[in-house]
Amino acid sequence: MVSEKKIALRNAEKYNPIKIDEYIKLGGYKNAQKALKMNPVDIVDLVIDARLRGRGGAGFSAGQKKKYTSEAICDRCIQKYIICNADEGEPGTFKDRVIMEQDPHILLEGMIIGAHAIGATKGFIYVRGEYTDSIYILGIAIEQAKQKGFLGKNIFNSGFDFDIELKLGAGSYLCGEELTLLESLEGKRGYPRIKPPFPAEKGLFGMPTLINNVETFAHIPYIIEYGADHYRTMGTENSPGTKIFTISGDVNKPGYYEVAMGTTLRELVYELAGGIKNNKKFKAAVLGGAAGTFVDETVLDTQMGFDTLKEKGAVLGSGAIMVMSEDRSIFDMTHSILKFFKHESCGKCVPCRIGTAQLMQLMKQTKENGTDRKVLLDQLLSEAEYMAKTSLCPLGQSPIMPIKSLKQYFENQF
Amino acid sequence: MDKSAIISKFEPQKDNMLNILHELQNSNPQNFLTTEDLKLVANYLNTTYSSVYGVVKYYSMFSVEPRGKYLIRICKSPLCNMVGDKSVLNDIKENIGIGIGETTDDLMFSVEASECLGHCAEAPVMMINEGVYKNLDSKKIKDIFQNIKLNHKNTD
């Protein structure tokens, strides 16, 4: 029987999130204090050594990202920024919400450590506007941390200044993409930027900026406390540590489960989430949200990790697992996913604006005229391929993922 | 609270744009931003009216049209769609008589579709103003609206 292993959620449900003293009693903020006495370069090396990969979905090395930002040199740099991406909008994903609602201080602590590592004096948490509870709890947490002297001038009497501000999104999925998030933070429409330059070089207001996901920040205090070697004992070779999976859909116990990377899909679905509802058969799971992939039962015994899933033509993404029983229609699910992309396309670049509408049009035509669905799948694939090659940002490059996986796993059941 | 007082709580920096707009909208019982609001913000942040208008029109949580006192956001994510299908929409229509994109004549309710609200384990879900309502079914939806209508009557 697989058991949960908690890093990001290790304090969850153990304290009242609006009482900082309870967090301190659990040993909270001692890792921030420890880190502030360390050389920033050593912190960066420690995170690189731990091989922590970004938990937002892309899986880029969190240590390397820190390194680039810490080494960034520019002519008119007044300051560096550190940003927490809490604009969690990927369908099927709610891990960041759980962290923010249950343990807001681990996020603040992770950001303090990160800020010291790269030399940022100002931090922002960009949280989506719909997460009213997270906004409320984070607001209190930041206020209490300021009163304790953990944020503001000369934090922990270390001579280091660092402050965090809460910024609200307003209902745009695209703003979860890091460059678009920067535009939104600057008070503009959420249109993506062309990269390079990357945020490490030219981010918020043109300054070097580090952007990490909530869950990524929540791993940092643990790495400071126990070291990189210990961290790497969990998970797989290329994806060490733990991951929160959010399981929803046709399972008996939907919810969030933090387990070591490398846990299989079968263990997650059948052991932790209690198997398929009403003893139905497993038909498919959508891994990683809308910008994710469909998989069938042949993937059940694959280890969940960034690279292991890639070998199967699937993605880990944000850790969303939407489970579909035998009664569900793959076609309908695809329809909702493509509708989602059409709605969230910002319209800045033509391939995505026209492409997402075209994909929906193809689906509609098939529904009305009853075109051969295999033909439809090929049409979708060629359209999505062209979008992936020509779109400006990850949104237009995403529809190829679910569509390609449909071709691989569900060509005959579409 | 007076609108200028709300705005001046924030530093006059462009990165406060969305936070200011949220507070202004929340202070309006009809859940929307007026032309006057946008002008005030533009003036305060030293930018143009059109750029503030552009921002407001981009983000789906903002509105320049009056909306109901109770703003209902139905989660239309692929997962809620699969679990809840059309039943949530129908139930809401049965209770308050409107569908997505509509506002009741008495300006009590507005219904909007929202992308994933992040409560997928308790699908289907909807939000009414700041609150999240989970595991919706016909009975629950009926109770929710009955309570709101009752509360409203009592406070009138």
Coordinates of C-alpha atoms in Angstrom, one line a residue:
Chain A
M1 CA 0.0 0.0 0.0
V2 CA 1.4 3.3 -1.0
S3 CA 1.5 6.0 1.6
E4 CA 1.5 9.7 1.4
K5 CA 4.8 11.5 1.9
K6 CA 4.5 15.2 2.8
I7 CA 6.9 18.0 2.1
A8 CA 4.8 20.9 0.7
L9 CA 1.9 19.8 2.9
R10 CA 3.9 18.8 6.0
N11 CA 2.2 21.4 8.2
A12 CA -1.2 21.3 6.6
E13 CA -4.0 20.8 9.0
K14 CA -1.5 21.0 11.9
Y15 CA -2.0 24.6 12.7
N16 CA -4.5 27.4 12.3
P17 CA -3.4 29.2 9.2
I18 CA -4.3 32.6 10.5
K19 CA -2.1 32.2 13.7
I20 CA 1.5 32.7 13.0
D21 CA 2.5 31.7 16.5
E22 CA 1.2 28.2 15.9
Y23 CA 3.4 27.9 12.8
I24 CA 6.4 29.1 14.7
K25 CA 5.7 26.5 17.4
L26 CA 5.9 23.8 14.6
G27 CA 9.4 25.0 13.9
G28 CA 8.3 27.6 11.3
Y29 CA 10.7 30.3 10.0
K30 CA 13.7 28.6 11.5
N31 CA 14.8 27.6 8.0
A32 CA 14.4 31.1 6.8
Q33 CA 16.7 32.2 9.7
K34 CA 19.1 29.5 8.9
A35 CA 19.2 30.4 5.2
L36 CA 19.7 34.1 5.9
K37 CA 23.0 33.2 7.6
M38 CA 24.1 31.2 4.6
N39 CA 25.9 32.5 1.6
P40 CA 23.3 33.1 -1.2
V41 CA 25.5 31.1 -3.7
D42 CA 25.4 28.1 -1.3
I43 CA 21.6 28.2 -1.3
V44 CA 21.5 28.3 -5.1
D45 CA 23.9 25.3 -5.2
L46 CA 21.9 23.4 -2.6
V47 CA 18.7 23.7 -4.7
I48 CA 20.6 22.7 -7.9
D49 CA 22.0 19.8 -6.0
A50 CA 18.6 18.7 -4.8
R51 CA 17.5 18.7 -8.4
L52 CA 14.2 20.4 -7.5
R53 CA 12.1 20.8 -10.6
G54 CA 9.4 23.5 -10.9
R55 CA 6.1 22.2 -9.8
G56 CA 4.0 24.5 -11.9
G57 CA 4.0 22.2 -14.9
A58 CA 7.0 22.8 -17.0
G59 CA 9.4 21.0 -14.7
F60 CA 12.4 23.3 -15.3
S61 CA 15.2 23.1 -12.8
A62 CA 14.3 25.5 -9.9
G63 CA 18.0 25.8 -9.0
Q64 CA 19.1 26.8 -12.5
K65 CA 16.3 29.4 -12.6
K66 CA 17.6 30.8 -9.3
K67 CA 21.2 30.8 -10.6
Y68 CA 20.3 32.7 -13.8
T69 CA 18.4 35.3 -11.8
S70 CA 21.1 35.6 -9.1
E71 CA 23.8 36.1 -11.8
A72 CA 21.8 38.5 -13.9
I73 CA 23.6 41.7 -14.6
C74 CA 22.0 44.7 -16.3
D75 CA 22.8 48.4 -16.7
R76 CA 20.1 50.0 -14.8
C77 CA 19.0 47.4 -12.3
I78 CA 17.5 49.1 -9.3
Q79 CA 16.3 45.9 -7.8
K80 CA 15.5 42.3 -8.4
Y81 CA 12.1 40.8 -7.9
I82 CA 10.8 37.5 -6.7
I83 CA 7.3 36.4 -7.7
C84 CA 5.1 33.6 -6.6
N85 CA 2.9 32.3 -9.4
A86 CA -0.4 31.5 -7.6
D87 CA -2.6 32.0 -10.6
E88 CA -3.6 28.4 -10.6
G89 CA -6.1 28.0 -13.4
E90 CA -5.3 24.7 -15.1
P91 CA -8.5 22.7 -15.1
G92 CA -8.4 19.9 -12.5
T93 CA -5.6 21.5 -10.5
F94 CA -6.1 22.9 -7.0
K95 CA -2.8 22.0 -5.2
D96 CA -1.7 25.6 -4.8
R97 CA -5.0 26.5 -3.2
V98 CA -4.6 23.8 -0.6
I99 CA -1.1 25.0 0.3
M100 CA -2.2 28.7 0.5
E101 CA -5.3 27.9 2.5
Q102 CA -3.7 25.5 5.0
D103 CA -0.1 26.6 5.2
P104 CA 0.4 30.1 3.9
H105 CA 3.6 30.6 6.0
I106 CA 5.5 27.9 4.3
L107 CA 5.1 29.8 1.1
L108 CA 6.3 33.1 2.7
E109 CA 9.2 31.2 4.2
G110 CA 10.2 29.7 0.9
M111 CA 10.0 33.2 -0.7
I112 CA 12.2 34.7 1.9
I113 CA 14.8 32.1 1.3
G114 CA 14.5 32.5 -2.4
A115 CA 14.8 36.3 -2.2
H116 CA 18.0 36.0 -0.1
A117 CA 19.4 33.5 -2.6
I118 CA 19.0 35.8 -5.6
G119 CA 19.2 39.2 -3.8
A120 CA 15.6 40.3 -4.4
T121 CA 14.2 42.9 -2.0
K122 CA 10.7 42.9 -3.2
G123 CA 8.3 40.0 -3.7
F124 CA 4.8 39.6 -5.1
I125 CA 2.3 36.8 -4.8
Y126 CA 0.0 36.9 -7.9
V127 CA -3.0 34.9 -6.8
R128 CA -6.1 34.4 -9.0
G129 CA -9.1 36.6 -8.1
E130 CA -11.5 33.7 -7.7
Y131 CA -9.4 32.2 -4.8
T132 CA -11.2 34.4 -2.2
D133 CA -10.2 32.2 0.8
S134 CA -6.5 32.1 -0.3
I135 CA -6.5 35.8 -0.7
Y136 CA -8.0 36.3 2.8
I137 CA -5.6 33.9 4.5
L138 CA -2.5 35.1 2.7
G139 CA -3.4 38.7 3.5
I140 CA -3.5 37.9 7.2
A141 CA -0.3 35.8 7.0
I142 CA 1.7 38.6 5.4
E143 CA 0.4 41.1 8.0
Q144 CA 1.4 38.9 10.8
A145 CA 4.8 38.2 9.3
K146 CA 5.4 41.9 9.0
Q147 CA 4.4 42.5 12.7
K148 CA 6.9 39.8 13.8
G149 CA 9.7 41.4 11.7
F150 CA 9.9 38.5 9.3
L151 CA 9.1 40.8 6.4
G152 CA 10.0 44.4 6.0
K153 CA 13.2 46.1 6.9
N154 CA 16.1 44.2 8.4
I155 CA 14.2 40.9 8.6
F156 CA 15.2 38.6 11.5
N157 CA 17.8 41.3 12.3
S158 CA 19.9 40.0 9.4
G159 CA 20.4 43.4 7.7
F160 CA 18.4 42.1 4.8
D161 CA 15.2 43.9 3.6
F162 CA 12.4 42.0 2.0
D163 CA 8.8 42.7 1.6
I164 CA 5.9 40.8 0.0
E165 CA 2.8 42.2 -1.6
L166 CA -0.3 40.4 -2.6
K167 CA -1.6 41.0 -6.2
L168 CA -4.9 39.8 -7.5
G169 CA -5.6 38.3 -10.9
A170 CA -9.0 38.9 -12.5
G171 CA -10.0 35.8 -14.3
S172 CA -7.5 35.1 -17.0
Y173 CA -6.0 31.6 -17.4
L174 CA -3.3 33.0 -19.6
C175 CA -1.9 35.1 -16.8
G176 CA -0.6 31.9 -15.2
E177 CA 2.0 31.9 -18.0
E178 CA 5.0 33.6 -16.4
L179 CA 5.6 36.3 -19.0
T180 CA 1.9 37.1 -19.3
L181 CA 1.8 37.2 -15.5
L182 CA 4.4 40.0 -15.6
E183 CA 2.3 42.0 -18.0
S184 CA -0.7 41.7 -15.8
L185 CA 1.3 42.6 -12.7
E186 CA 2.4 45.8 -14.5
G187 CA -1.3 46.7 -14.7
K188 CA -1.8 45.8 -18.4
R189 CA -3.9 43.4 -20.4
G190 CA -2.7 39.9 -20.1
Y191 CA -0.9 39.6 -23.4
P192 CA 2.1 37.3 -23.6
R193 CA 5.6 38.6 -24.2
I194 CA 8.0 37.3 -26.7
K195 CA 10.9 35.4 -25.2
P196 CA 13.8 35.7 -24.9
P197 CA 14.5 37.8 -22.9
F198 CA 13.6 35.5 -20.1
P199 CA 12.4 36.9 -16.8
A200 CA 15.8 36.1 -15.1
E201 CA 17.2 38.8 -17.4
K202 CA 14.4 41.2 -18.0
G203 CA 11.3 40.5 -16.0
L204 CA 9.0 42.8 -14.0
F205 CA 9.5 46.4 -15.0
G206 CA 12.5 45.2 -17.0
M207 CA 14.3 44.0 -13.8
P208 CA 15.7 40.5 -13.2
T209 CA 12.9 38.4 -11.8
L210 CA 12.5 35.0 -10.4
I211 CA 9.1 33.4 -10.8
N212 CA 8.2 30.1 -9.1
N213 CA 5.1 28.2 -8.5
V214 CA 3.5 28.0 -4.9
E215 CA 4.4 24.3 -4.6
T216 CA 8.0 24.9 -5.7
F217 CA 8.5 27.5 -3.0
A218 CA 6.9 25.2 -0.4
H219 CA 9.8 22.7 -1.0
I220 CA 12.6 25.2 -0.4
P221 CA 12.4 25.3 3.5
Y222 CA 12.5 21.5 3.6
I223 CA 15.6 21.4 1.4
I224 CA 17.3 24.0 3.7
E225 CA 16.4 21.9 6.7
Y226 CA 17.3 18.4 5.6
G227 CA 19.8 19.0 2.8
A228 CA 19.9 18.0 -0.9
D229 CA 21.1 14.4 -0.3
H230 CA 18.1 13.6 1.9
Y231 CA 15.8 15.3 -0.6
R232 CA 17.0 13.2 -3.4
T233 CA 16.3 9.9 -1.5
M234 CA 12.7 10.6 -2.3
G235 CA 11.2 10.3 -5.8
T236 CA 12.9 9.2 -8.9
E237 CA 16.4 9.9 -10.3
N238 CA 15.3 12.7 -12.6
S239 CA 12.3 13.9 -10.6
P240 CA 13.3 13.9 -6.9
G241 CA 11.0 14.8 -4.1
T242 CA 7.3 14.7 -3.7
K243 CA 4.4 16.0 -5.7
I244 CA 0.8 16.9 -4.9
F245 CA -1.6 15.1 -7.2
T246 CA -5.2 16.4 -7.4
I247 CA -7.4 13.6 -8.4
S248 CA -11.0 14.3 -9.5
G249 CA -13.7 12.8 -11.6
D250 CA -15.0 9.2 -11.3
V251 CA -13.1 8.0 -8.3
N252 CA -14.4 7.1 -4.8
K253 CA -12.2 9.5 -2.9
P254 CA -11.4 12.5 -5.0
G255 CA -9.0 14.9 -3.4
Y256 CA -5.3 15.9 -3.1
Y257 CA -2.6 13.5 -2.3
E258 CA 1.1 14.3 -1.8
V259 CA 3.3 11.3 -2.6
A260 CA 6.8 10.6 -3.7
M261 CA 7.5 11.2 -7.4
G262 CA 7.5 7.9 -9.1
T263 CA 4.3 6.6 -7.5
T264 CA 2.3 4.9 -10.2
L265 CA -1.0 6.1 -11.6
R266 CA -2.6 2.8 -10.5
E267 CA -1.5 3.4 -6.9
L268 CA -2.9 6.9 -7.0
V269 CA -6.2 6.0 -8.6
Y270 CA -6.9 2.7 -7.0
E271 CA -5.2 2.9 -3.6
L272 CA -5.3 6.5 -2.5
A273 CA -8.4 7.7 -4.4
G274 CA -10.2 4.4 -3.7
G275 CA -10.7 3.2 -7.2
I276 CA -13.4 3.9 -9.8
K277 CA -16.9 4.8 -8.6
N278 CA -19.6 2.2 -8.6
N279 CA -17.1 -0.5 -9.5
K280 CA -17.0 0.7 -13.1
K281 CA -14.0 0.2 -15.4
F282 CA -11.2 2.7 -15.8
K283 CA -11.4 4.3 -19.3
A284 CA -9.1 7.3 -19.3
A285 CA -7.3 9.8 -17.2
V286 CA -6.4 13.3 -18.3
L287 CA -3.0 14.1 -16.8
G288 CA -1.9 17.7 -16.3
G289 CA -5.1 19.5 -17.0
A290 CA -6.4 20.9 -20.3
A291 CA -2.8 21.5 -21.5
G292 CA -2.2 17.9 -20.6
T293 CA -2.7 14.4 -22.1
F294 CA -5.2 11.6 -22.2
V295 CA -3.9 8.2 -21.2
D296 CA -5.6 4.8 -21.1
E297 CA -5.1 1.8 -18.8
T298 CA -1.8 0.8 -20.4
V299 CA -0.2 3.8 -18.5
L300 CA -1.6 2.8 -15.1
D301 CA 1.7 1.2 -14.0
T302 CA 3.9 4.0 -15.3
Q303 CA 5.7 5.9 -12.6
M304 CA 4.5 9.5 -12.3
G305 CA 7.5 11.7 -13.0
F306 CA 8.4 14.3 -15.6
D307 CA 10.5 12.0 -17.8
T308 CA 8.9 8.7 -17.2
L309 CA 5.6 10.0 -18.4
K310 CA 7.2 11.8 -21.4
E311 CA 8.4 8.4 -22.6
K312 CA 4.8 7.4 -22.8
G313 CA 3.8 10.5 -24.7
A314 CA 2.1 11.9 -21.6
V315 CA 2.9 14.8 -19.3
L316 CA 2.9 15.3 -15.5
G317 CA 2.1 19.0 -15.8
S318 CA 0.6 20.5 -12.7
G319 CA -0.3 17.1 -11.2
A320 CA -3.9 17.1 -12.2
I321 CA -5.5 13.7 -12.7
M322 CA -9.0 13.7 -14.1
V323 CA -10.4 10.2 -14.1
M324 CA -13.0 9.0 -16.5
S325 CA -15.0 5.8 -16.1
E326 CA -16.2 3.6 -19.0
D327 CA -19.4 5.6 -19.2
R328 CA -17.7 8.8 -20.2
S329 CA -17.2 10.1 -23.7
I330 CA -13.8 11.0 -24.8
F331 CA -15.3 13.1 -27.6
D332 CA -17.2 15.2 -25.1
M333 CA -14.2 15.7 -22.9
T334 CA -12.1 16.8 -25.9
H335 CA -15.0 19.2 -26.8
S336 CA -14.8 20.9 -23.4
I337 CA -11.0 21.1 -23.5
L338 CA -11.0 22.7 -26.9
K339 CA -13.8 25.0 -25.8
F340 CA -11.6 26.1 -22.9
F341 CA -8.7 27.0 -25.1
K342 CA -10.9 28.9 -27.4
H343 CA -12.3 30.9 -24.5
E344 CA -8.9 31.6 -23.0
S345 CA -7.0 32.5 -26.2
C346 CA -6.1 36.2 -25.7
G347 CA -6.2 37.0 -29.5
K348 CA -2.8 38.6 -29.7
C349 CA -1.3 36.2 -32.2
V350 CA -3.2 35.0 -35.3
P351 CA -2.4 31.2 -35.2
C352 CA -3.9 30.8 -31.7
R353 CA -6.8 33.2 -32.2
I354 CA -7.9 31.5 -35.4
G355 CA -6.6 28.1 -34.6
T356 CA -8.5 27.6 -31.3
A357 CA -11.7 28.7 -33.1
Q358 CA -11.0 26.4 -36.0
L359 CA -10.5 23.4 -33.7
M360 CA -13.9 24.0 -32.2
Q361 CA -15.5 24.4 -35.6
L362 CA -14.1 21.0 -36.7
M363 CA -15.6 19.4 -33.6
K364 CA -19.0 21.1 -34.2
Q365 CA -19.1 20.1 -37.8
T366 CA -18.4 16.5 -36.9
K367 CA -21.2 16.5 -34.3
E368 CA -23.7 17.9 -36.8
N369 CA -22.7 16.1 -40.0
G370 CA -21.4 12.9 -38.4
T371 CA -18.1 13.0 -40.3
D372 CA -15.8 10.0 -39.7
R373 CA -14.1 10.7 -36.4
K374 CA -10.8 9.3 -37.5
V375 CA -10.7 11.9 -40.3
L376 CA -11.6 14.5 -37.7
L377 CA -8.7 13.5 -35.4
D378 CA -6.3 13.9 -38.3
Q379 CA -7.7 17.3 -39.1
L380 CA -7.4 18.3 -35.5
L381 CA -3.9 17.1 -35.4
S382 CA -2.7 18.9 -38.4
E383 CA -4.4 22.1 -37.2
A384 CA -2.9 21.8 -33.7
E385 CA 0.6 21.0 -35.1
Y386 CA 0.6 24.2 -37.1
M387 CA -0.6 26.1 -34.1
A388 CA 2.2 24.6 -32.0
K389 CA 4.8 25.7 -34.5
T390 CA 3.6 29.2 -35.0
S391 CA 1.9 30.5 -31.8
L392 CA 3.5 33.0 -29.6
C393 CA 3.0 31.5 -26.2
P394 CA 2.3 28.2 -24.5
L395 CA -1.5 28.5 -24.8
G396 CA -1.5 28.1 -28.6
Q397 CA 1.2 25.5 -28.3
S398 CA -0.9 23.4 -25.9
P399 CA -3.9 21.9 -27.9
I400 CA -1.4 19.6 -29.6
M401 CA -0.8 17.8 -26.4
P402 CA -4.3 16.4 -25.7
I403 CA -4.9 15.8 -29.4
K404 CA -1.7 13.9 -30.0
S405 CA -2.4 11.7 -27.0
L406 CA -5.9 11.0 -28.4
K407 CA -4.3 9.8 -31.6
Q408 CA -1.9 7.6 -29.6
Y409 CA -4.4 6.1 -27.1
F410 CA -7.9 6.6 -28.3
E411 CA -8.0 6.6 -32.0
N412 CA -10.6 3.9 -32.1
Q413 CA -12.7 5.1 -29.2
F414 CA -12.9 8.8 -30.2
Chain B
M1 CA -16.6 54.2 1.5
D2 CA -15.9 57.1 -0.8
K3 CA -14.3 56.1 -4.1
S4 CA -11.3 58.4 -3.8
A5 CA -10.7 57.1 -0.3
I6 CA -10.6 53.5 -1.7
I7 CA -8.2 54.5 -4.4
S8 CA -5.9 56.4 -2.2
K9 CA -5.4 53.4 0.1
F10 CA -3.0 52.2 -2.7
E11 CA 0.3 53.7 -3.8
P12 CA -0.2 55.4 -7.2
Q13 CA 1.8 52.7 -9.1
K14 CA 0.6 50.8 -12.2
D15 CA 1.1 47.4 -10.5
N16 CA -1.8 48.3 -8.2
M17 CA -4.2 48.6 -11.2
L18 CA -6.0 45.3 -10.7
N19 CA -6.1 45.5 -6.9
I20 CA -7.7 49.0 -7.1
L21 CA -10.2 47.8 -9.8
H22 CA -11.2 44.8 -7.6
E23 CA -11.8 47.0 -4.6
L24 CA -13.9 49.6 -6.5
Q25 CA -16.0 46.9 -8.1
N26 CA -16.5 45.2 -4.7
S27 CA -17.6 48.4 -3.2
N28 CA -20.4 48.8 -5.8
P29 CA -23.5 46.8 -4.8
Q30 CA -24.2 46.2 -8.4
N31 CA -20.8 44.5 -8.9
F32 CA -19.5 46.7 -11.8
L33 CA -17.2 49.5 -12.6
T34 CA -18.6 52.9 -13.7
T35 CA -17.1 55.3 -16.3
E36 CA -16.4 57.6 -13.4
D37 CA -14.4 54.8 -11.6
L38 CA -12.2 54.2 -14.7
K39 CA -11.6 57.9 -15.0
L40 CA -10.6 58.2 -11.4
V41 CA -8.2 55.2 -11.7
A42 CA -6.7 56.6 -14.9
N43 CA -6.1 59.9 -13.3
Y44 CA -4.6 58.4 -10.1
L45 CA -2.2 56.1 -12.0
N46 CA -1.3 58.8 -14.5
T47 CA -2.5 56.8 -17.5
T48 CA -5.2 57.1 -20.1
Y49 CA -8.8 56.3 -19.7
S50 CA -8.6 54.0 -22.7
S51 CA -5.8 51.9 -21.2
V52 CA -7.8 51.4 -18.0
Y53 CA -10.9 50.5 -20.1
G54 CA -8.7 48.0 -22.1
V55 CA -7.6 46.3 -18.9
V56 CA -11.2 46.1 -17.5
K57 CA -12.5 44.6 -20.8
Y58 CA -9.7 42.0 -20.9
Y59 CA -10.3 40.4 -17.5
S60 CA -13.5 38.4 -17.2
M61 CA -14.0 39.2 -13.5
F62 CA -14.6 42.9 -14.3
S63 CA -17.8 44.3 -15.8
V64 CA -18.8 47.8 -17.0
E65 CA -22.4 46.8 -17.0
P66 CA -24.5 46.6 -13.8
R67 CA -24.8 43.1 -12.5
G68 CA -26.9 41.5 -9.8
K69 CA -26.3 41.9 -6.1
Y70 CA -25.5 38.2 -6.1
L71 CA -23.0 37.3 -8.8
I72 CA -23.1 33.6 -9.6
R73 CA -20.1 32.1 -11.3
I74 CA -20.7 28.6 -12.6
C75 CA -17.6 26.4 -13.1
K76 CA -17.6 25.3 -16.7
S77 CA -14.2 23.5 -16.6
P78 CA -14.0 20.2 -18.5
L79 CA -14.3 18.3 -15.2
C80 CA -17.3 20.1 -13.8
N81 CA -18.8 19.9 -17.2
M82 CA -18.4 16.1 -17.2
V83 CA -19.7 15.6 -13.7
G84 CA -22.4 18.2 -13.6
D85 CA -23.4 18.3 -17.3
K86 CA -26.2 20.7 -17.9
S87 CA -28.1 20.0 -14.7
V88 CA -26.6 22.8 -12.7
L89 CA -27.5 25.3 -15.4
N90 CA -31.1 24.0 -15.6
D91 CA -31.5 24.0 -11.8
I92 CA -30.3 27.6 -11.6
K93 CA -32.7 28.6 -14.4
E94 CA -35.5 26.8 -12.5
N95 CA -34.8 28.8 -9.4
I96 CA -34.1 32.3 -10.6
G97 CA -35.2 32.1 -14.2
I98 CA -32.0 33.2 -15.9
G99 CA -29.1 31.6 -17.8
I100 CA -25.5 32.4 -18.5
G101 CA -24.8 36.0 -19.3
E102 CA -28.2 37.2 -17.9
T103 CA -29.3 39.4 -15.0
T104 CA -32.7 39.3 -13.3
D105 CA -34.9 42.4 -13.8
D106 CA -34.8 43.3 -10.1
L107 CA -30.9 43.3 -10.3
M108 CA -30.7 40.6 -7.6
F109 CA -28.9 37.9 -9.6
S110 CA -26.5 37.6 -12.5
V111 CA -25.2 34.3 -13.9
E112 CA -21.8 34.0 -15.5
A113 CA -19.7 31.0 -16.7
S114 CA -16.2 30.7 -15.2
E115 CA -13.3 28.6 -16.0
C116 CA -12.0 26.0 -13.5
L117 CA -12.6 27.3 -9.9
G118 CA -10.2 24.9 -8.4
H119 CA -12.6 22.7 -6.4
C120 CA -12.5 19.8 -8.7
A121 CA -12.7 17.1 -6.0
E122 CA -16.1 18.5 -5.0
A123 CA -17.5 19.1 -8.5
P124 CA -19.8 20.5 -9.7
V125 CA -19.2 23.8 -8.1
M126 CA -20.3 27.5 -8.3
M127 CA -19.4 30.7 -6.6
I128 CA -21.9 33.3 -5.3
N129 CA -20.0 36.5 -4.7
E130 CA -17.1 35.4 -2.4
G131 CA -18.5 32.0 -1.4
V132 CA -17.9 28.6 -3.0
Y133 CA -20.7 26.1 -3.2
K134 CA -19.7 22.5 -3.8
N135 CA -21.1 19.1 -4.7
L136 CA -24.2 20.7 -6.2
D137 CA -27.4 18.9 -6.9
S138 CA -31.0 20.0 -7.4
K139 CA -31.9 20.1 -3.8
K140 CA -28.8 21.9 -2.7
I141 CA -29.2 24.6 -5.4
K142 CA -32.9 25.0 -4.4
D143 CA -31.9 25.5 -0.7
I144 CA -29.1 28.0 -1.5
F145 CA -31.5 30.3 -3.4
Q146 CA -34.3 29.9 -0.9
N147 CA -31.9 31.0 1.8
I148 CA -30.7 34.0 -0.2
K149 CA -34.2 35.1 -1.0
L150 CA -35.3 34.7 2.6
N151 CA -32.3 36.6 4.0
H152 CA -32.9 39.3 1.5
K153 CA -36.5 39.6 2.6
N154 CA -35.5 39.8 6.2
T155 CA -33.0 42.5 5.7
D156 CA -35.2 44.7 3.6

